[in-house]
Amino acid sequence: MAIEAVNVSVTINGEKRSAEVEPRTLLVHYIRDHLNLTGTHIGCDTSQCGACSIMVNGKAVKSCTMLAVQADGMEITTVEGLGTVDNLNPMQTGFWEEHGLQCGYCTPGVMVAMMALLEDNPNPTDEEIRMGLEGVICRCTGYQFIVNAVKHAAKLMAEGKSLVGEGLSQ
Ligand code: FES
Ligand code: FES
């Protein structure tokens, strides 16, 4: 028996988008395969790595743990919404300046998760950043450079540079 497709509409990085998907489609597959936003990565099949982290209605979410249909009508931010090559947002600048990545595979999810952290806690300690990183796994950096990058972003924010990139709706 054919599975009936359903329409899922979201506002993603400030733009209204929709696509027909099977009800079983994971949110990460909807974003990557149907909306063609491939910055959000898939790094595991056990919901542990955090490479797929996005923001849904302002909260960090692992997009492999939600069905696309559950996100219908919601506001989503992915790494593509943070900033542009010519206009990096403070989190991207922090990763650039502090060498917060090596292979870069985890980086989209890490940056989005750390944005959520800074929105809740604009001046986190090293320990609070490390606790915030619990849900995202980086196999390359040893984390210290990521902590430095997040602190750099927090400093830029304290100087008045908005954490919100052009594509963000919050
Ligand atoms: Fe690893 Fe989602 S792909 S937590
Ligand atoms: Fe390679 Fe994090 S930079 S996994």
Tab-separated table of N, CA and C and ligand atoms in Angstrom:
chain	number	residue	atom	x	y	z
A	1	MET	N	0.841	-1.195	0.000
A	1	MET	CA	0.000	0.000	0.000
A	1	MET	C	0.886	1.259	0.000
A	2	ALA	N	0.591	2.178	-0.881
A	2	ALA	CA	1.397	3.394	-0.976
A	2	ALA	C	1.166	4.267	0.258
A	3	ILE	N	2.239	4.856	0.717
A	3	ILE	CA	2.133	5.770	1.862
A	3	ILE	C	1.811	7.157	1.335
A	4	GLU	N	0.784	7.771	1.909
A	4	GLU	CA	0.361	9.082	1.420
A	4	GLU	C	1.308	10.176	1.909
A	5	ALA	N	1.760	11.020	0.998
A	5	ALA	CA	2.649	12.119	1.386
A	5	ALA	C	1.845	13.212	2.077
A	6	VAL	N	2.523	13.929	2.962
A	6	VAL	CA	1.887	15.052	3.648
A	6	VAL	C	2.717	16.308	3.398
A	7	ASN	N	2.038	17.447	3.426
A	7	ASN	CA	2.743	18.700	3.210
A	7	ASN	C	3.281	19.227	4.537
A	8	VAL	N	4.548	19.551	4.565
A	8	VAL	CA	5.164	20.153	5.754
A	8	VAL	C	5.691	21.521	5.360
A	9	SER	N	5.221	22.546	6.085
A	9	SER	CA	5.655	23.924	5.807
A	9	SER	C	6.381	24.477	7.031
A	10	VAL	N	7.497	25.116	6.792
A	10	VAL	CA	8.258	25.727	7.886
A	10	VAL	C	8.761	27.096	7.431
A	11	THR	N	9.155	27.896	8.408
A	11	THR	CA	9.935	29.096	8.100
A	11	THR	C	11.362	28.763	8.470
A	12	ILE	N	12.233	28.706	7.463
A	12	ILE	CA	13.600	28.258	7.717
A	12	ILE	C	14.575	29.353	7.289
A	13	ASN	N	15.386	29.789	8.238
A	13	ASN	CA	16.328	30.892	8.001
A	13	ASN	C	15.609	32.107	7.427
A	14	GLY	N	14.397	32.336	7.929
A	14	GLY	CA	13.618	33.507	7.556
A	14	GLY	C	12.789	33.357	6.293
A	15	GLU	N	12.856	32.172	5.674
A	15	GLU	CA	12.142	31.982	4.404
A	15	GLU	C	11.072	30.898	4.570
A	16	LYS	N	9.899	31.139	4.009
A	16	LYS	CA	8.847	30.109	4.067
A	16	LYS	C	9.127	29.052	3.005
A	17	ARG	N	9.169	27.778	3.439
A	17	ARG	CA	9.420	26.682	2.507
A	17	ARG	C	8.455	25.558	2.834
A	18	SER	N	8.141	24.735	1.822
A	18	SER	CA	7.305	23.566	2.091
A	18	SER	C	7.670	22.456	1.133
A	19	ALA	N	7.338	21.236	1.524
A	19	ALA	CA	7.600	20.075	0.672
A	19	ALA	C	6.673	18.944	1.097
A	20	GLU	N	6.382	18.066	0.139
A	20	GLU	CA	5.583	16.867	0.416
A	20	GLU	C	6.524	15.746	0.850
A	21	VAL	N	6.245	15.156	1.999
A	21	VAL	CA	7.105	14.073	2.490
A	21	VAL	C	6.248	12.945	3.056
A	22	GLU	N	6.864	11.759	3.151
A	22	GLU	CA	6.191	10.670	3.852
A	22	GLU	C	6.129	11.013	5.344
A	23	PRO	N	5.080	10.568	6.020
A	23	PRO	CA	4.943	10.904	7.445
A	23	PRO	C	6.117	10.423	8.293
A	24	ARG	N	6.850	9.418	7.805
A	24	ARG	CA	7.968	8.873	8.602
A	24	ARG	C	9.272	9.650	8.392
A	25	THR	N	9.263	10.664	7.541
A	25	THR	CA	10.502	11.380	7.207
A	25	THR	C	11.044	12.132	8.416
A	26	LEU	N	12.324	11.922	8.687
A	26	LEU	CA	12.961	12.663	9.775
A	26	LEU	C	13.187	14.109	9.359
A	27	LEU	N	13.195	14.994	10.356
A	27	LEU	CA	13.379	16.413	10.072
A	27	LEU	C	14.709	16.664	9.357
A	28	VAL	N	15.759	15.960	9.754
A	28	VAL	CA	17.060	16.182	9.114
A	28	VAL	C	17.015	15.817	7.630
A	29	HIS	N	16.274	14.779	7.275
A	29	HIS	CA	16.168	14.399	5.864
A	29	HIS	C	15.291	15.388	5.090
A	30	TYR	N	14.261	15.886	5.744
A	30	TYR	CA	13.419	16.927	5.125
A	30	TYR	C	14.289	18.143	4.783
A	31	ILE	N	15.121	18.573	5.734
A	31	ILE	CA	15.946	19.771	5.521
A	31	ILE	C	16.995	19.529	4.426
A	32	ARG	N	17.663	18.400	4.505
A	32	ARG	CA	18.754	18.132	3.556
A	32	ARG	C	18.239	17.722	2.171
A	33	ASP	N	17.289	16.786	2.146
A	33	ASP	CA	16.917	16.163	0.864
A	33	ASP	C	15.762	16.870	0.166
A	34	HIS	N	14.892	17.509	0.932
A	34	HIS	CA	13.730	18.151	0.312
A	34	HIS	C	13.904	19.666	0.199
A	35	LEU	N	14.590	20.283	1.172
A	35	LEU	CA	14.812	21.728	1.095
A	35	LEU	C	16.211	22.049	0.572
A	36	ASN	N	17.022	21.001	0.360
A	36	ASN	CA	18.378	21.154	-0.206
A	36	ASN	C	19.288	22.065	0.617
A	37	LEU	N	19.111	22.032	1.929
A	37	LEU	CA	20.013	22.761	2.828
A	37	LEU	C	20.921	21.714	3.480
A	38	THR	N	22.083	21.515	2.893
A	38	THR	CA	22.921	20.382	3.287
A	38	THR	C	23.999	20.752	4.303
A	39	GLY	N	23.927	21.965	4.855
A	39	GLY	CA	24.878	22.337	5.909
A	39	GLY	C	24.642	21.543	7.184
A	40	THR	N	23.423	21.122	7.416
A	40	THR	CA	23.100	20.300	8.586
A	40	THR	C	23.558	18.867	8.292
A	41	HIS	N	24.444	18.347	9.129
A	41	HIS	CA	25.076	17.058	8.828
A	41	HIS	C	24.441	15.908	9.605
A	42	ILE	N	24.717	14.709	9.115
A	42	ILE	CA	24.314	13.475	9.804
A	42	ILE	C	25.593	12.733	10.157
A	43	GLY	N	25.809	12.520	11.457
A	43	GLY	CA	27.066	11.896	11.867
A	43	GLY	C	26.894	10.572	12.574
A	44	CYS	N	25.649	10.136	12.778
A	44	CYS	CA	25.435	8.872	13.489
A	44	CYS	C	24.016	8.398	13.188
A	45	ASP	N	23.707	7.195	13.671
A	45	ASP	CA	22.307	6.763	13.585
A	45	ASP	C	21.785	6.399	14.972
A	46	THR	N	22.373	7.042	15.984
A	46	THR	CA	21.970	6.750	17.362
A	46	THR	C	21.607	8.010	18.143
A	47	SER	N	21.459	9.140	17.451
A	47	SER	CA	21.083	10.410	18.092
A	47	SER	C	22.091	10.868	19.135
A	48	GLN	N	23.361	10.585	18.900
A	48	GLN	CA	24.371	10.939	19.895
A	48	GLN	C	25.322	12.049	19.461
A	49	CYS	N	25.563	12.212	18.148
A	49	CYS	CA	26.705	13.035	17.725
A	49	CYS	C	26.409	14.534	17.735
A	50	GLY	N	25.156	14.932	17.492
A	50	GLY	CA	24.807	16.354	17.490
A	50	GLY	C	25.172	17.100	16.218
A	51	ALA	N	25.728	16.412	15.212
A	51	ALA	CA	26.086	17.093	13.957
A	51	ALA	C	24.848	17.652	13.251
A	52	CYS	N	23.691	17.127	13.604
A	52	CYS	CA	22.434	17.526	12.960
A	52	CYS	C	21.708	18.627	13.739
A	53	SER	N	22.380	19.236	14.725
A	53	SER	CA	21.692	20.212	15.588
A	53	SER	C	21.232	21.447	14.807
A	54	ILE	N	20.019	21.842	15.077
A	54	ILE	CA	19.414	23.040	14.489
A	54	ILE	C	18.648	23.744	15.611
A	55	MET	N	18.089	24.901	15.298
A	55	MET	CA	17.198	25.539	16.269
A	55	MET	C	15.761	25.444	15.763
A	56	VAL	N	14.885	24.986	16.636
A	56	VAL	CA	13.463	24.914	16.319
A	56	VAL	C	12.739	25.781	17.338
A	57	ASN	N	12.064	26.803	16.860
A	57	ASN	CA	11.411	27.778	17.736
A	57	ASN	C	12.349	28.247	18.843
A	58	GLY	N	13.611	28.512	18.441
A	58	GLY	CA	14.576	29.110	19.363
A	58	GLY	C	15.306	28.146	20.274
A	59	LYS	N	15.000	26.848	20.195
A	59	LYS	CA	15.676	25.869	21.064
A	59	LYS	C	16.535	24.935	20.217
A	60	ALA	N	17.712	24.571	20.734
A	60	ALA	CA	18.577	23.627	20.021
A	60	ALA	C	17.943	22.246	20.041
A	61	VAL	N	17.895	21.625	18.873
A	61	VAL	CA	17.255	20.312	18.717
A	61	VAL	C	18.131	19.473	17.792
A	62	LYS	N	18.260	18.189	18.104
A	62	LYS	CA	18.910	17.275	17.158
A	62	LYS	C	17.857	16.897	16.113
A	63	SER	N	18.102	17.299	14.876
A	63	SER	CA	17.031	17.168	13.880
A	63	SER	C	16.813	15.729	13.431
A	64	CYS	N	17.676	14.803	13.885
A	64	CYS	CA	17.406	13.388	13.598
A	64	CYS	C	16.483	12.777	14.639
A	65	THR	N	16.109	13.560	15.655
A	65	THR	CA	15.241	13.020	16.707
A	65	THR	C	13.802	13.495	16.562
A	66	MET	N	13.518	14.233	15.496
A	66	MET	CA	12.155	14.751	15.263
A	66	MET	C	11.689	14.314	13.895
A	67	LEU	N	10.412	14.090	13.771
A	67	LEU	CA	9.825	13.884	12.451
A	67	LEU	C	9.573	15.243	11.803
A	68	ALA	N	9.656	15.264	10.485
A	68	ALA	CA	9.380	16.518	9.775
A	68	ALA	C	7.980	17.028	10.097
A	69	VAL	N	7.019	16.129	10.173
A	69	VAL	CA	5.638	16.568	10.420
A	69	VAL	C	5.489	17.264	11.776
A	70	GLN	N	6.362	16.924	12.722
A	70	GLN	CA	6.296	17.573	14.038
A	70	GLN	C	6.756	19.031	13.966
A	71	ALA	N	7.496	19.367	12.906
A	71	ALA	CA	8.012	20.738	12.764
A	71	ALA	C	7.099	21.607	11.908
A	72	ASP	N	5.989	21.057	11.450
A	72	ASP	CA	5.090	21.829	10.575
A	72	ASP	C	4.680	23.140	11.264
A	73	GLY	N	4.862	24.257	10.558
A	73	GLY	CA	4.469	25.565	11.088
A	73	GLY	C	5.507	26.212	11.989
A	74	MET	N	6.627	25.546	12.210
A	74	MET	CA	7.612	26.080	13.168
A	74	MET	C	8.695	26.909	12.468
A	75	GLU	N	9.472	27.620	13.324
A	75	GLU	CA	10.584	28.445	12.835
A	75	GLU	C	11.877	27.683	13.072
A	76	ILE	N	12.647	27.557	12.018
A	76	ILE	CA	13.882	26.757	12.080
A	76	ILE	C	15.067	27.623	11.662
A	77	THR	N	16.166	27.420	12.370
A	77	THR	CA	17.428	28.036	11.947
A	77	THR	C	18.456	26.938	11.757
A	78	THR	N	19.113	26.945	10.619
A	78	THR	CA	20.224	26.030	10.368
A	78	THR	C	21.495	26.857	10.202
A	79	VAL	N	22.596	26.166	10.010
A	79	VAL	CA	23.873	26.883	9.871
A	79	VAL	C	23.834	27.874	8.716
A	80	GLU	N	23.041	27.580	7.696
A	80	GLU	CA	22.971	28.498	6.545
A	80	GLU	C	22.381	29.852	6.936
A	81	GLY	N	21.668	29.890	8.078
A	81	GLY	CA	21.027	31.130	8.500
A	81	GLY	C	21.885	31.998	9.403
A	82	LEU	N	23.078	31.545	9.727
A	82	LEU	CA	23.884	32.301	10.698
A	82	LEU	C	24.468	33.573	10.107
A	83	GLY	N	25.032	33.468	8.941
A	83	GLY	CA	25.689	34.628	8.343
A	83	GLY	C	26.176	34.241	6.959
A	84	THR	N	26.868	35.140	6.324
A	84	THR	CA	27.380	34.855	4.988
A	84	THR	C	28.900	34.943	5.004
A	85	VAL	N	29.520	34.507	3.949
A	85	VAL	CA	30.985	34.566	3.856
A	85	VAL	C	31.459	35.996	4.056
A	86	ASP	N	30.704	36.934	3.508
A	86	ASP	CA	31.101	38.349	3.619
A	86	ASP	C	30.639	38.986	4.922
A	87	ASN	N	29.752	38.320	5.622
A	87	ASN	CA	29.175	38.910	6.827
A	87	ASN	C	28.956	37.814	7.867
A	88	LEU	N	30.075	37.332	8.431
A	88	LEU	CA	29.992	36.260	9.421
A	88	LEU	C	29.308	36.780	10.677
A	89	ASN	N	28.538	35.921	11.320
A	89	ASN	CA	27.994	36.348	12.601
A	89	ASN	C	29.047	36.078	13.680
A	90	PRO	N	28.875	36.581	14.905
A	90	PRO	CA	29.930	36.465	15.921
A	90	PRO	C	30.365	35.033	16.204
A	91	MET	N	29.432	34.083	16.150
A	91	MET	CA	29.836	32.699	16.417
A	91	MET	C	30.776	32.211	15.318
A	92	GLN	N	30.449	32.508	14.081
A	92	GLN	CA	31.322	32.099	12.982
A	92	GLN	C	32.672	32.807	13.070
A	93	THR	N	32.644	34.074	13.446
A	93	THR	CA	33.906	34.810	13.611
A	93	THR	C	34.749	34.173	14.709
A	94	GLY	N	34.099	33.778	15.808
A	94	GLY	CA	34.826	33.126	16.900
A	94	GLY	C	35.507	31.847	16.436
A	95	PHE	N	34.801	31.030	15.674
A	95	PHE	CA	35.395	29.782	15.175
A	95	PHE	C	36.531	30.070	14.201
A	96	TRP	N	36.366	31.126	13.419
A	96	TRP	CA	37.407	31.510	12.462
A	96	TRP	C	38.656	32.002	13.188
A	97	GLU	N	38.464	32.901	14.132
A	97	GLU	CA	39.600	33.526	14.814
A	97	GLU	C	40.325	32.561	15.748
A	98	GLU	N	39.573	31.657	16.369
A	98	GLU	CA	40.164	30.783	17.395
A	98	GLU	C	40.426	29.369	16.882
A	99	HIS	N	40.310	29.171	15.596
A	99	HIS	CA	40.587	27.850	14.998
A	99	HIS	C	39.732	26.767	15.664
A	100	GLY	N	38.434	27.022	15.736
A	100	GLY	CA	37.526	26.131	16.449
A	100	GLY	C	37.126	24.893	15.674
A	101	LEU	N	37.775	24.612	14.568
A	101	LEU	CA	37.420	23.419	13.801
A	101	LEU	C	38.642	22.851	13.109
A	102	GLN	N	38.531	21.575	12.799
A	102	GLN	CA	39.559	20.947	11.961
A	102	GLN	C	38.899	20.389	10.706
A	103	CYS	N	38.307	19.185	10.779
A	103	CYS	CA	37.657	18.670	9.559
A	103	CYS	C	36.374	19.441	9.256
A	104	GLY	N	35.748	19.997	10.275
A	104	GLY	CA	34.547	20.807	10.088
A	104	GLY	C	33.245	20.042	10.053
A	105	TYR	N	33.304	18.715	10.173
A	105	TYR	CA	32.051	17.960	10.025
A	105	TYR	C	31.064	18.270	11.154
A	106	CYS	N	31.572	18.413	12.368
A	106	CYS	CA	30.681	18.671	13.501
A	106	CYS	C	30.269	20.135	13.580
A	107	THR	N	31.004	21.007	12.878
A	107	THR	CA	30.938	22.443	13.137
A	107	THR	C	29.555	23.080	12.963
A	108	PRO	N	28.791	22.745	11.926
A	108	PRO	CA	27.461	23.374	11.831
A	108	PRO	C	26.600	23.106	13.064
A	109	GLY	N	26.604	21.849	13.516
A	109	GLY	CA	25.800	21.508	14.693
A	109	GLY	C	26.339	22.155	15.949
A	110	VAL	N	27.665	22.186	16.080
A	110	VAL	CA	28.274	22.787	17.277
A	110	VAL	C	27.946	24.277	17.329
A	111	MET	N	28.069	24.956	16.200
A	111	MET	CA	27.821	26.409	16.224
A	111	MET	C	26.369	26.715	16.567
A	112	VAL	N	25.452	25.951	15.996
A	112	VAL	CA	24.034	26.202	16.278
A	112	VAL	C	23.733	25.895	17.750
A	113	ALA	N	24.282	24.800	18.277
A	113	ALA	CA	24.059	24.462	19.687
A	113	ALA	C	24.644	25.543	20.597
A	114	MET	N	25.791	26.078	20.227
A	114	MET	CA	26.428	27.115	21.052
A	114	MET	C	25.695	28.455	20.939
A	115	MET	N	25.042	28.696	19.805
A	115	MET	CA	24.189	29.886	19.709
A	115	MET	C	23.065	29.811	20.718
A	116	ALA	N	22.473	28.616	20.814
A	116	ALA	CA	21.378	28.443	21.781
A	116	ALA	C	21.896	28.669	23.197
A	117	LEU	N	23.102	28.180	23.472
A	117	LEU	CA	23.687	28.382	24.803
A	117	LEU	C	23.863	29.870	25.102
A	118	LEU	N	24.433	30.608	24.150
A	118	LEU	CA	24.700	32.036	24.405
A	118	LEU	C	23.416	32.850	24.486
A	119	GLU	N	22.382	32.396	23.824
A	119	GLU	CA	21.122	33.136	23.950
A	119	GLU	C	20.563	32.998	25.362
A	120	ASP	N	20.783	31.820	25.986
A	120	ASP	CA	20.331	31.615	27.370
A	120	ASP	C	21.309	32.201	28.369
A	121	ASN	N	22.581	32.157	28.050
A	121	ASN	CA	23.640	32.530	28.990
A	121	ASN	C	24.735	33.269	28.220
A	122	PRO	N	24.626	34.594	28.115
A	122	PRO	CA	25.537	35.349	27.247
A	122	PRO	C	26.990	35.374	27.718
A	123	ASN	N	27.243	35.005	28.977
A	123	ASN	CA	28.613	35.078	29.481
A	123	ASN	C	28.978	33.780	30.214
A	124	PRO	N	29.026	32.668	29.505
A	124	PRO	CA	29.239	31.383	30.186
A	124	PRO	C	30.688	31.178	30.601
A	125	THR	N	30.869	30.420	31.676
A	125	THR	CA	32.221	30.003	32.083
A	125	THR	C	32.677	28.864	31.165
A	126	ASP	N	33.960	28.549	31.236
A	126	ASP	CA	34.474	27.404	30.464
A	126	ASP	C	33.681	26.143	30.800
A	127	GLU	N	33.398	25.968	32.093
A	127	GLU	CA	32.691	24.752	32.505
A	127	GLU	C	31.274	24.715	31.918
A	128	GLU	N	30.612	25.884	31.916
A	128	GLU	CA	29.255	25.927	31.351
A	128	GLU	C	29.277	25.656	29.848
A	129	ILE	N	30.305	26.151	29.163
A	129	ILE	CA	30.417	25.859	27.726
A	129	ILE	C	30.632	24.364	27.533
A	130	ARG	N	31.510	23.780	28.331
A	130	ARG	CA	31.774	22.343	28.194
A	130	ARG	C	30.530	21.525	28.497
A	131	MET	N	29.737	21.979	29.478
A	131	MET	CA	28.470	21.258	29.743
A	131	MET	C	27.527	21.399	28.560
A	132	GLY	N	27.511	22.599	27.948
A	132	GLY	CA	26.656	22.814	26.783
A	132	GLY	C	27.070	21.975	25.587
A	133	LEU	N	28.353	21.607	25.560
A	133	LEU	CA	28.871	20.809	24.444
A	133	LEU	C	28.602	19.314	24.626
A	134	GLU	N	27.982	18.957	25.744
A	134	GLU	CA	27.767	17.539	26.023
A	134	GLU	C	27.034	16.816	24.900
A	135	GLY	N	26.110	17.501	24.261
A	135	GLY	CA	25.282	16.833	23.242
A	135	GLY	C	25.904	16.808	21.859
A	136	VAL	N	27.112	17.365	21.707
A	136	VAL	CA	27.739	17.393	20.383
A	136	VAL	C	29.150	16.816	20.469
A	137	ILE	N	29.442	15.938	19.562
A	137	ILE	CA	30.727	15.233	19.595
A	137	ILE	C	31.637	15.771	18.490
A	138	CYS	N	32.865	16.130	18.888
A	138	CYS	CA	33.902	16.516	17.922
A	138	CYS	C	35.052	15.533	18.069
A	139	ARG	N	35.418	14.913	16.965
A	139	ARG	CA	36.480	13.906	17.056
A	139	ARG	C	37.853	14.509	16.779
A	140	CYS	N	37.901	15.793	16.423
A	140	CYS	CA	39.178	16.367	15.978
A	140	CYS	C	39.825	17.329	16.957
A	141	THR	N	39.077	18.254	17.517
A	141	THR	CA	39.700	19.447	18.097
A	141	THR	C	40.165	19.284	19.537
A	142	GLY	N	39.644	18.299	20.256
A	142	GLY	CA	39.931	18.223	21.679
A	142	GLY	C	39.129	19.221	22.493
A	143	TYR	N	38.273	19.976	21.853
A	143	TYR	CA	37.280	20.878	22.454
A	143	TYR	C	37.831	22.214	22.946
A	144	GLN	N	39.114	22.295	23.336
A	144	GLN	CA	39.586	23.564	23.912
A	144	GLN	C	39.441	24.720	22.918
A	145	PHE	N	39.716	24.452	21.638
A	145	PHE	CA	39.584	25.520	20.643
A	145	PHE	C	38.113	25.908	20.442
A	146	ILE	N	37.230	24.950	20.611
A	146	ILE	CA	35.794	25.269	20.513
A	146	ILE	C	35.395	26.158	21.692
A	147	VAL	N	35.867	25.818	22.891
A	147	VAL	CA	35.564	26.645	24.067
A	147	VAL	C	36.072	28.061	23.827
A	148	ASN	N	37.290	28.178	23.309
A	148	ASN	CA	37.852	29.513	23.028
A	148	ASN	C	37.001	30.264	22.007
A	149	ALA	N	36.517	29.538	21.000
A	149	ALA	CA	35.703	30.167	19.951
A	149	ALA	C	34.388	30.700	20.522
A	150	VAL	N	33.786	29.929	21.409
A	150	VAL	CA	32.508	30.360	22.007
A	150	VAL	C	32.739	31.576	22.903
A	151	LYS	N	33.856	31.577	23.652
A	151	LYS	CA	34.164	32.736	24.491
A	151	LYS	C	34.411	33.975	23.621
A	152	HIS	N	35.058	33.771	22.489
A	152	HIS	CA	35.296	34.883	21.552
A	152	HIS	C	33.954	35.435	21.060
A	153	ALA	N	33.041	34.531	20.724
A	153	ALA	CA	31.707	34.962	20.269
A	153	ALA	C	30.983	35.726	21.376
A	154	ALA	N	31.105	35.232	22.618
A	154	ALA	CA	30.438	35.903	23.747
A	154	ALA	C	30.998	37.313	23.923
A	155	LYS	N	32.318	37.455	23.723
A	155	LYS	CA	32.943	38.775	23.862
A	155	LYS	C	32.437	39.721	22.775
A	156	LEU	N	32.346	39.225	21.549
A	156	LEU	CA	31.831	40.063	20.465
A	156	LEU	C	30.395	40.502	20.749
A	157	MET	N	29.613	39.576	21.284
A	157	MET	CA	28.229	39.924	21.638
A	157	MET	C	28.190	40.998	22.711
A	158	ALA	N	29.071	40.848	23.714
A	158	ALA	CA	29.099	41.830	24.810
A	158	ALA	C	29.476	43.207	24.281
A	159	GLU	N	30.211	43.216	23.175
A	159	GLU	CA	30.592	44.495	22.549
A	159	GLU	C	29.485	45.041	21.656
A	160	GLY	N	28.378	44.316	21.624
A	160	GLY	CA	27.212	44.830	20.915
A	160	GLY	C	26.974	44.233	19.549
A	161	LYS	N	27.784	43.216	19.176
A	161	LYS	CA	27.554	42.588	17.880
A	161	LYS	C	26.479	41.520	18.055
A	162	SER	N	25.419	41.639	17.299
A	162	SER	CA	24.289	40.728	17.450
A	162	SER	C	24.686	39.319	17.078
A	163	LEU	N	24.135	38.354	17.819
A	163	LEU	CA	24.357	36.947	17.493
A	163	LEU	C	23.436	36.504	16.369
A	164	VAL	N	22.501	37.348	16.040
A	164	VAL	CA	21.478	36.955	15.078
A	164	VAL	C	21.939	37.321	13.679
A	165	GLY	N	22.063	36.313	12.831
A	165	GLY	CA	22.468	36.532	11.446
A	165	GLY	C	21.307	36.976	10.601
A	166	GLU	N	21.600	37.284	9.362
A	166	GLU	CA	20.567	37.825	8.465
A	166	GLU	C	19.393	36.894	8.299
A	167	GLY	N	19.685	35.597	8.253
A	167	GLY	CA	18.611	34.653	7.957
A	167	GLY	C	17.792	34.269	9.160
A	168	LEU	N	18.143	34.781	10.346
A	168	LEU	CA	17.439	34.344	11.539
A	168	LEU	C	16.152	35.123	11.733
A	169	SER	N	15.201	34.432	12.291
A	169	SER	CA	13.915	35.071	12.496
A	169	SER	C	13.747	35.537	13.926
A	170	GLN	N	14.678	35.152	14.823
A	170	GLN	CA	14.537	35.562	16.224
A	170	GLN	C	15.299	36.853	16.460
B	1	FES	FE1	23.964	12.205	15.127
B	1	FES	FE2	21.620	13.451	14.796
B	1	FES	S1	22.910	12.626	13.257
B	1	FES	S2	22.665	13.106	16.642
B	2	FES	FE1	36.229	17.357	12.914
B	2	FES	FE2	34.785	18.411	14.894
B	2	FES	S1	36.191	19.433	13.606
B	2	FES	S2	34.611	16.440	14.047
